[in-house]
Short mmCIF file of C-alpha atoms in Angstrom, two decimals:
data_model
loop_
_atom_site.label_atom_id
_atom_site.label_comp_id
_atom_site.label_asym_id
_atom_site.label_seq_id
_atom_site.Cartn_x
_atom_site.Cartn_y
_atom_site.Cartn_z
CA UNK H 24 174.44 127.58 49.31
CA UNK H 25 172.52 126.45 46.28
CA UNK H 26 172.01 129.47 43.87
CA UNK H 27 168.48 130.18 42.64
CA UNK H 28 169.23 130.55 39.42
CA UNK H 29 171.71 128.26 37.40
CA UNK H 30 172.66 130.18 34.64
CA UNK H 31 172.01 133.59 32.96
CA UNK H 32 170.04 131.37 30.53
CA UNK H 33 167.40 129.79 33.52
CA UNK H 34 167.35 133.42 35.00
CA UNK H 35 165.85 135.03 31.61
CA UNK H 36 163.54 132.63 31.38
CA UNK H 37 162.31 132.74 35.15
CA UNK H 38 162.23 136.43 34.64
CA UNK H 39 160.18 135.80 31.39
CA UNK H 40 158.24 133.42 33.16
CA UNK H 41 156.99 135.98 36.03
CA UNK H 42 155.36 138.07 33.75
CA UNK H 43 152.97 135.75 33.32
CA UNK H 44 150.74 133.68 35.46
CA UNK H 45 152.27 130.32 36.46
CA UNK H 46 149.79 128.06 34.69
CA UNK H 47 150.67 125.20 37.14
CA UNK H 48 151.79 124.65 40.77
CA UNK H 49 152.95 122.31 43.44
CA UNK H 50 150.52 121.18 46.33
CA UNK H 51 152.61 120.03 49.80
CA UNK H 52 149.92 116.61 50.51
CA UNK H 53 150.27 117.09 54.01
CA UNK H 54 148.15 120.11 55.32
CA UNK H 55 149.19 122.51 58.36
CA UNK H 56 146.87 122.30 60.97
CA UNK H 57 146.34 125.65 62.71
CA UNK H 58 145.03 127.04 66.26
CA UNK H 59 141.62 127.81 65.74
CA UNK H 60 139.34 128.96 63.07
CA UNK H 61 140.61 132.48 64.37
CA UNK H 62 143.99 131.60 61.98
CA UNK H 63 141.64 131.40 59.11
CA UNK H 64 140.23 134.30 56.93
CA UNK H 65 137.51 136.19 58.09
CA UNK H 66 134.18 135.16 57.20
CA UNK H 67 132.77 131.40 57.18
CA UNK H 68 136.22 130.09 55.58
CA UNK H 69 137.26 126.31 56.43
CA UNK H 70 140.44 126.55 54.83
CA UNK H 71 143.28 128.65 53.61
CA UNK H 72 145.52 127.89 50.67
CA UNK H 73 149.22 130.06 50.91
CA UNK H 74 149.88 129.77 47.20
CA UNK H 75 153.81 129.94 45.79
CA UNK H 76 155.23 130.45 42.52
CA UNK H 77 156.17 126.65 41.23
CA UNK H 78 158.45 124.73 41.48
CA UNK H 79 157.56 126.57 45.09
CA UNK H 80 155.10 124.34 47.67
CA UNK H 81 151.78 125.67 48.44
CA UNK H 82 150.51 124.31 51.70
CA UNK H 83 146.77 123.61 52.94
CA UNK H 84 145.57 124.73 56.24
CA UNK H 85 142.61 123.57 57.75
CA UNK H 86 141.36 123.79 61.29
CA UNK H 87 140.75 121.16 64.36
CA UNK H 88 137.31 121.24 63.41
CA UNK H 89 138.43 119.44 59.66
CA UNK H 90 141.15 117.76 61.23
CA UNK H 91 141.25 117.02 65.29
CA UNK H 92 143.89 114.75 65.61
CA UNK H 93 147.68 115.26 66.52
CA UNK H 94 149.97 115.04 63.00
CA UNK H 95 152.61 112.70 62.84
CA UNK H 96 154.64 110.59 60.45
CA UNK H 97 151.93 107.94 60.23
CA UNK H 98 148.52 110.03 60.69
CA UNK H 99 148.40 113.67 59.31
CA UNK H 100 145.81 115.11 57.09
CA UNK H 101 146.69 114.22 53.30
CA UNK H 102 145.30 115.78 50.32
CA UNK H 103 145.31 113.01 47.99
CA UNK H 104 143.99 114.65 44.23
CA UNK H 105 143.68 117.89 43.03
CA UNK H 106 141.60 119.47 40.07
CA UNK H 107 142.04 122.22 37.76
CA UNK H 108 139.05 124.09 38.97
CA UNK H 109 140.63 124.34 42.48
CA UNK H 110 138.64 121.41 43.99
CA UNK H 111 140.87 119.09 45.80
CA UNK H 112 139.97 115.89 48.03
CA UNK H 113 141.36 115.77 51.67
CA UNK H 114 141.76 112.53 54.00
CA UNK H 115 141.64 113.54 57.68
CA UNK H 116 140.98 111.00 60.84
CA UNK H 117 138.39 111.98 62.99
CA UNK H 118 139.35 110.30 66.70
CA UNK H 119 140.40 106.87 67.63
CA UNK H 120 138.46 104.01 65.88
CA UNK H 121 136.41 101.61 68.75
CA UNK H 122 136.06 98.59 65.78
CA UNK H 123 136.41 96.43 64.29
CA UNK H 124 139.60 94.28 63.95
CA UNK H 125 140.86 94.00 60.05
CA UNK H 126 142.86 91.29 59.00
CA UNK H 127 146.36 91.82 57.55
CA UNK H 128 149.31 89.86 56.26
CA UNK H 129 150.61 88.89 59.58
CA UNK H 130 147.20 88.53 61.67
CA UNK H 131 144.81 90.95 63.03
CA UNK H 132 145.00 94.36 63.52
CA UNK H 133 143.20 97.70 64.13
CA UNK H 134 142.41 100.37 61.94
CA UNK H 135 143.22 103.11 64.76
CA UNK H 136 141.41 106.23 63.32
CA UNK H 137 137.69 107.32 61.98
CA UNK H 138 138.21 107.73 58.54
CA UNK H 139 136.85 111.14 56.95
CA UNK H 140 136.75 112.31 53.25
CA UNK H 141 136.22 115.97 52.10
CA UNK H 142 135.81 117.46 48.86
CA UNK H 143 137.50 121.36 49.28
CA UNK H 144 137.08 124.59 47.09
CA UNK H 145 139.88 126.39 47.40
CA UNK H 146 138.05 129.45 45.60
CA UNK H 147 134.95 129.31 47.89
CA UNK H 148 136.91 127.97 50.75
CA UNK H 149 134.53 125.72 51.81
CA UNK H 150 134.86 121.87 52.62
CA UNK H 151 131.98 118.83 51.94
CA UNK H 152 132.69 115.77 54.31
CA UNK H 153 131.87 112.66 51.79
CA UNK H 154 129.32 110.44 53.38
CA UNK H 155 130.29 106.77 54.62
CA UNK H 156 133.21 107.18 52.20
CA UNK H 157 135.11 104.07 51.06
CA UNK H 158 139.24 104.07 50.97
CA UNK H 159 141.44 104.69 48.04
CA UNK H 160 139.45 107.58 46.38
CA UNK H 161 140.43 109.73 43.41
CA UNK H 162 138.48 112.88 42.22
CA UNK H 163 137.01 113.52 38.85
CA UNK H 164 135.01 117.11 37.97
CA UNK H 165 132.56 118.14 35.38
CA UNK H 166 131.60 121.26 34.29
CA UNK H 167 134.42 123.25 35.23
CA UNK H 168 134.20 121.94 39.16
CA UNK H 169 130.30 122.83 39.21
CA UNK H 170 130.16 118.66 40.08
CA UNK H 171 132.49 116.33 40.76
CA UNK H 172 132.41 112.33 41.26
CA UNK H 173 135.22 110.98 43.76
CA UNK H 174 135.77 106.84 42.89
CA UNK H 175 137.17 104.20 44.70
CA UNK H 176 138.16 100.55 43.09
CA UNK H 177 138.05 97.61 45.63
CA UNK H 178 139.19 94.10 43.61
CA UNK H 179 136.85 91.11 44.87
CA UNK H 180 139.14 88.54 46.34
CA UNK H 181 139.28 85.07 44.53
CA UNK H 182 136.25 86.76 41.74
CA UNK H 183 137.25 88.17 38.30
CA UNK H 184 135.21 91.52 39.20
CA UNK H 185 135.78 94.36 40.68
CA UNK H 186 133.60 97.03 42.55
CA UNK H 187 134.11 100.86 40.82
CA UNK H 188 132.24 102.58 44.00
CA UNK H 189 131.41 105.91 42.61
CA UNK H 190 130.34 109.10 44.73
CA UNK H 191 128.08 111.80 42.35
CA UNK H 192 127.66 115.39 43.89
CA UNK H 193 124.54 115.58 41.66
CA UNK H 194 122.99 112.48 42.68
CA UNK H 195 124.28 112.94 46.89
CA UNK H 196 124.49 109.12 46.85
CA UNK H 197 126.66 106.35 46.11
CA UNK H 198 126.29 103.59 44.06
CA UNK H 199 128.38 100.11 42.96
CA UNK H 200 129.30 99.16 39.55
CA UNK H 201 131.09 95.97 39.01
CA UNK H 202 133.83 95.87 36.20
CA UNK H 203 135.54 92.69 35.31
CA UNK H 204 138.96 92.81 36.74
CA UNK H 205 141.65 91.59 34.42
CA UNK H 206 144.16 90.54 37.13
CA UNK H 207 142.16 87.67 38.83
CA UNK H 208 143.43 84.40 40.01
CA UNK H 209 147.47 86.11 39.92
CA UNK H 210 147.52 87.20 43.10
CA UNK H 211 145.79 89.81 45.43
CA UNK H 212 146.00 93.92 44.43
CA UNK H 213 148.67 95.68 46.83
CA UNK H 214 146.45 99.38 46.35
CA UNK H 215 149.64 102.09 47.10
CA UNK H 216 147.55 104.81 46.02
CA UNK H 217 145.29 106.48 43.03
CA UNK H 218 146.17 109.39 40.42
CA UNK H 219 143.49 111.36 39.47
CA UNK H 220 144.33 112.76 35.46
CA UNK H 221 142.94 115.64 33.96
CA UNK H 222 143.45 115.80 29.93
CA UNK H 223 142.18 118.38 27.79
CA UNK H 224 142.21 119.50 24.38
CA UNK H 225 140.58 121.36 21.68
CA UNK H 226 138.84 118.01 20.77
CA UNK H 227 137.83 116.74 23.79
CA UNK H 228 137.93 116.50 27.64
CA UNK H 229 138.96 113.21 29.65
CA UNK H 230 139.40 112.37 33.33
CA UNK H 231 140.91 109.16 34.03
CA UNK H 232 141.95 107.78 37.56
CA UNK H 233 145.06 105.28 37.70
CA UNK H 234 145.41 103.06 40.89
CA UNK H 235 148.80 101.63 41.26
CA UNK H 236 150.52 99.18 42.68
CA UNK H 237 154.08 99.63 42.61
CA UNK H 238 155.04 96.15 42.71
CA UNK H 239 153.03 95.32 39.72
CA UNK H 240 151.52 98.65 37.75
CA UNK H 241 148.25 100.16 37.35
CA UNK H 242 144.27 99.36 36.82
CA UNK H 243 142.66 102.44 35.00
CA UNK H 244 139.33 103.38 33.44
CA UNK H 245 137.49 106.17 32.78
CA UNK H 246 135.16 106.63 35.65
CA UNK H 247 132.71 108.64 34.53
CA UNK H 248 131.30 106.45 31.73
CA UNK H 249 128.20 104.44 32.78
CA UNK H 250 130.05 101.28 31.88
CA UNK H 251 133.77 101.54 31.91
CA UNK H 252 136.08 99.27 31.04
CA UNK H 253 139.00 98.52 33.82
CA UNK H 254 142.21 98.45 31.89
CA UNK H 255 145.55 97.02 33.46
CA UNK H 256 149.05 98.55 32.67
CA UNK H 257 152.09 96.91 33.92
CA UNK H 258 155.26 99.07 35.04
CA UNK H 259 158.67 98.71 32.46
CA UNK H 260 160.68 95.73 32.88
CA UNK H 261 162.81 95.25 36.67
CA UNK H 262 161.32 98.65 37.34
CA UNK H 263 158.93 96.66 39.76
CA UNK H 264 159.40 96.63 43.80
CA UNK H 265 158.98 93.38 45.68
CA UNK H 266 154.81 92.72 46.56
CA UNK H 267 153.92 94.97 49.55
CA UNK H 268 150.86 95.41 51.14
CA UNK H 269 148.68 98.89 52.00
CA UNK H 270 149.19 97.75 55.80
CA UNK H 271 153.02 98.51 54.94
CA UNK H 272 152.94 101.37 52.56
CA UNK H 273 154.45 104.20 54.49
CA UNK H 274 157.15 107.18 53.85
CA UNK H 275 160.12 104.43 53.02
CA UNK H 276 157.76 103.53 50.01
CA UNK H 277 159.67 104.94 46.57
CA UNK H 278 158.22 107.54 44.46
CA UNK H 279 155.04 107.44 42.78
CA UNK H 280 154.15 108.10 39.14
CA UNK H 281 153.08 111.66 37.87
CA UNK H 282 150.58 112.22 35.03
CA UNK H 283 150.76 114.31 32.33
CA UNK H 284 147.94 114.97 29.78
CA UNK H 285 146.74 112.02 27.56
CA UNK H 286 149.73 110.04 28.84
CA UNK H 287 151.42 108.76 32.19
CA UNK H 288 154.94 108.98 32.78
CA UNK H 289 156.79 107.35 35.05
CA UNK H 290 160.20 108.36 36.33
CA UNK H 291 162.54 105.30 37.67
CA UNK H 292 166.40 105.72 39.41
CA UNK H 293 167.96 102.74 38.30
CA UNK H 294 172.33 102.05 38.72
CA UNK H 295 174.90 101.27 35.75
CA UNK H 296 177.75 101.21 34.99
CA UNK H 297 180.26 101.83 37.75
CA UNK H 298 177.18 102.10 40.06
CA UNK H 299 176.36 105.60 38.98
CA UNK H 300 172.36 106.45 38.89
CA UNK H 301 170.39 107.23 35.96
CA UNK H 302 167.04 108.61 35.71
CA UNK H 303 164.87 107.34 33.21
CA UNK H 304 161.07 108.79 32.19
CA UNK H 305 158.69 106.09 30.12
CA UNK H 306 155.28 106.94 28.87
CA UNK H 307 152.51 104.86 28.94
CA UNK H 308 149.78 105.53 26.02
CA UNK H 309 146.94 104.36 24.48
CA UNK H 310 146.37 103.76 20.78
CA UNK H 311 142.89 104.45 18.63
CA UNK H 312 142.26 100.55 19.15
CA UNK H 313 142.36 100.79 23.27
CA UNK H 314 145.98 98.98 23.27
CA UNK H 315 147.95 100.56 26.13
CA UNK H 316 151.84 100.73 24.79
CA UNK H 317 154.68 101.78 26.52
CA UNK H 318 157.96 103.80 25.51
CA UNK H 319 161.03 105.46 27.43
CA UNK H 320 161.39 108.83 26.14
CA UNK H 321 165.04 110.20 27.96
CA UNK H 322 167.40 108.11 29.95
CA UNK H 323 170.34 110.29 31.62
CA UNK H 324 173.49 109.21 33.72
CA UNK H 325 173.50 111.56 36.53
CA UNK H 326 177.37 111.69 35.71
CA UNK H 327 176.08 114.44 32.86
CA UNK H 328 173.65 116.04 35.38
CA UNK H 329 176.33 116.94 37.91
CA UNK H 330 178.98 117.77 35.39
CA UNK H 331 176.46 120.29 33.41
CA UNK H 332 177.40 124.00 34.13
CA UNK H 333 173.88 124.76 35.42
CA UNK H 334 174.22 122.06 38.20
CA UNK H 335 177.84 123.77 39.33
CA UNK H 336 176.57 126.80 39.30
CA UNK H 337 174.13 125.74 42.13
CA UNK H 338 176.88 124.51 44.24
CA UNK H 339 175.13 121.00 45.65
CA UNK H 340 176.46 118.08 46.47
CA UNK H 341 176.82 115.04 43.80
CA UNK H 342 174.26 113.19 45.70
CA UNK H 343 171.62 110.77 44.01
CA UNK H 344 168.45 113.46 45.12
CA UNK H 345 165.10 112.48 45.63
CA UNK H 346 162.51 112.16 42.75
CA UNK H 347 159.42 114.60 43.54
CA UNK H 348 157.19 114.65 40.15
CA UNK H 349 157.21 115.56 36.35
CA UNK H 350 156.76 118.97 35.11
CA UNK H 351 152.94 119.02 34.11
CA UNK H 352 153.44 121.45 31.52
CA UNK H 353 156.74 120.34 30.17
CA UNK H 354 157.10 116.23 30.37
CA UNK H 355 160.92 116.62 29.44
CA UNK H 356 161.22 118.25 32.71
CA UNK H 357 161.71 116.10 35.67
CA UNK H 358 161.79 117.95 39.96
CA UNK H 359 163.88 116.36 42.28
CA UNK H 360 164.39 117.24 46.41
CA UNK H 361 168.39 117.43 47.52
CA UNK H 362 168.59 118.66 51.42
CA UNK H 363 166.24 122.10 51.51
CA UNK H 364 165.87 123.25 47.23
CA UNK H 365 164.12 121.49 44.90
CA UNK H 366 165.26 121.47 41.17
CA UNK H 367 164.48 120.55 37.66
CA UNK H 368 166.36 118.79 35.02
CA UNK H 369 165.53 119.21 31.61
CA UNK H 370 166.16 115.18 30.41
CA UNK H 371 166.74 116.43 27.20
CA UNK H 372 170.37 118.46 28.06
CA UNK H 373 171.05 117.41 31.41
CA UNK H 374 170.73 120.92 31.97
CA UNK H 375 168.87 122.20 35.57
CA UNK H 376 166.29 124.76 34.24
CA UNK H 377 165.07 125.85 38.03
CA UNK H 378 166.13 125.85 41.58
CA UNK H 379 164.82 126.83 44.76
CA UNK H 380 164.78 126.35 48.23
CA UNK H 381 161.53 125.09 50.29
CA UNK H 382 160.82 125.09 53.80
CA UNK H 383 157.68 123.14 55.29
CA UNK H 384 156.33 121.81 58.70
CA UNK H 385 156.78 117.94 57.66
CA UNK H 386 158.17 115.97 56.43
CA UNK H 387 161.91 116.25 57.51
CA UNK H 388 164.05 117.06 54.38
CA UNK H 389 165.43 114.14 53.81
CA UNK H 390 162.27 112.28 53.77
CA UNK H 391 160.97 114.14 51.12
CA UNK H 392 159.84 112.33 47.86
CA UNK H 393 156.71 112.73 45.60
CA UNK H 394 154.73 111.25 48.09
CA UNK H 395 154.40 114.52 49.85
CA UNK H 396 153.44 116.56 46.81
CA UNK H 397 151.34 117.34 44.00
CA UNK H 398 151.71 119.09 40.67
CA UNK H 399 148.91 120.50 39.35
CA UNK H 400 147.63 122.09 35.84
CA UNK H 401 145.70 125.54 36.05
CA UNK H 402 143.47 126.46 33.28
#
């Protein structure tokens, strides 16, 4: 059994590290589902949020009433962007779908479920279902959560523009801004999903949402702005997958990127030498002039990760683990799943600076990747 501490040096600074209040934490995506609103607090409460100590997985629970139908592998309510101010946004279906048929890469077929949006307060614990809500969303907040605008990009097939459709809890409408898109005439946008970013300094705030497509990289702007520009980013070198479309993006689909402030990193596996894995972390930035660049900070062999004392101490197997997100606070720090713990590797020494085990509802163990959760800064 996998110790949950991997050295007298990680235990002193875990110890250290619970005198203080965790200024992150990790969010499971998929929410429990409980009996009735009897399972919830008392009072007028829609949700419930059991919070753990990270690199420990909080998990949602909402009730029928948010989400009615049964969970399983391919339909479960999904929280899909958190915020520092403890808004989050939720997918959950709401009953079979009667129409229409929607065309996909091998002919029709149906979109099964009624699609349902909610922005959630996990102080207040209350929920706001998102009118007639488009697909692929991200969340952006002002004034400390006091209003939020969630954002969805939709690429115009065969046009060089692209609709930004932007939801404004101030205004209670949505509206349409087109943005030229810098991708047309290549081929079509495979959406896999959208990262909202928070960054914040003592000169200024910015929230920035990143759609990606893994096969290809990512279209950002700064939604917020009345006119924003739509920026593309491509992924490193042969760290793209083959084209896939959203009709086949499921749990087999690798790991997504994680942001960190001003910057988004992107961990990659990749094989050398002899076959044995090594992890890799780039950065993507952007200069004064608006040029996005791109750098790989840390590279390891996973040969130095599994002969580090800290990883014998925890007595795991030398198996290539599953990538589950960067360290918000720390970027050298990179979380990965192996059978029930999840642990971090500092990049910088191969060392693992944390280890514990997890236990949740779904998915199974060895399905889990970053696709099932999110880190998230707390200010």
């Amino acid at each position: 059994m996998a110790a949950a501490a991997s050295s007298s040096a990680s235990a002193s600074s875990s110890s250290a590290a619970s005198s203080a209040p965790a200024r992150w934490g990790v969010l499971a995506t998929i929410a429990r589902v409980c009996a009735s609103d009897d399972d919830l607090p008392p009072g007028q409460a829609d949700l419930s949020l059991a919070l753990a100590a990270p690199p420990g997985i909080s998990v949602l629970t909402v009730p029928p009433r948010i989400s009615p139908d049964p969970i399983s592998m391919e339909n479960f309510p999904a929280v899909l962007a958190t915020d520092p101010s403890g808004l989050f946004l939720l997918h959950a279906t709401q009953g079979p779908r009667t129409g229409p048929l929607m065309y996909g890469p091998n002919g029709f077929w149906w979109r099964r479920f009624v699609d349902a949006y909610f922005v959630c307060n996990a102080r207040s614990a209350t929920t706001f279902r998102l009118p007639d809500p488009e697909g692929n969303l991200g969340l952006v907040t002002q004034d400390g959560g006091r209003s939020f605008t969630v954002a969805g990009l939709q690429p115009i097939v065969g046009s060089d523009q692209a609709a930004l459709l932007r939801y404004s809890s101030q205004t209670g409408q949505w509206t349409t801004e087109m943005l030229y898109y810098p991708l047309h005439g290549v081929r079509p946008w495979a959406s896999h999903g959208v990262i909202s970013q928070y960054s914040h300094s003592h000169l200024q705030q910015e929230q920035r949402l990143w759609w990606y497509d893994l096969s290809w990289g990512f279209l950002t702007c700064l939604s917020c702005e009345d006119e924003p520009d739509l920026d593309f980013v491509p992924l490193p070198p042969f760290k793209e997958l083959p084209f896939i479309s959203m009709a086949h993006y499921d749990i087999a689909m690798p790991e997504k990127p994680s942001v960190t402030v001003r910057s988004l990193k992107k961990p990659a596996l990749r094989h050398g030498h002899r076959m044995v894995p090594w992890i890799g972390l780039h950065t993507c930035y952007q200069k004064e002039s608006g040029e996005w660049l791109r750098r790989l900070d840390h590279e390891v062999c996973f040969d130095d990760i599994w002969s580090h004392r800290t990883y014998k101490a925890l007595d795991l197997p030398k198996k290539i683990p599953n990538l589950a997100f960067v360290d918000p606070c720390s970027s050298d720090v990179v979380y990965f799943f192996l059978e029930d713990y999840i642990f971090g590797v500092d990049l910088c020494s191969a060392s693992v600076c944390k280890c514990v085990p997890y236990t949740l509802d779904n998915p199974r163990p060895n399905l889990m990747s970053s696709k099932f959760v999110l880190p998230c800064k707390l200010f």
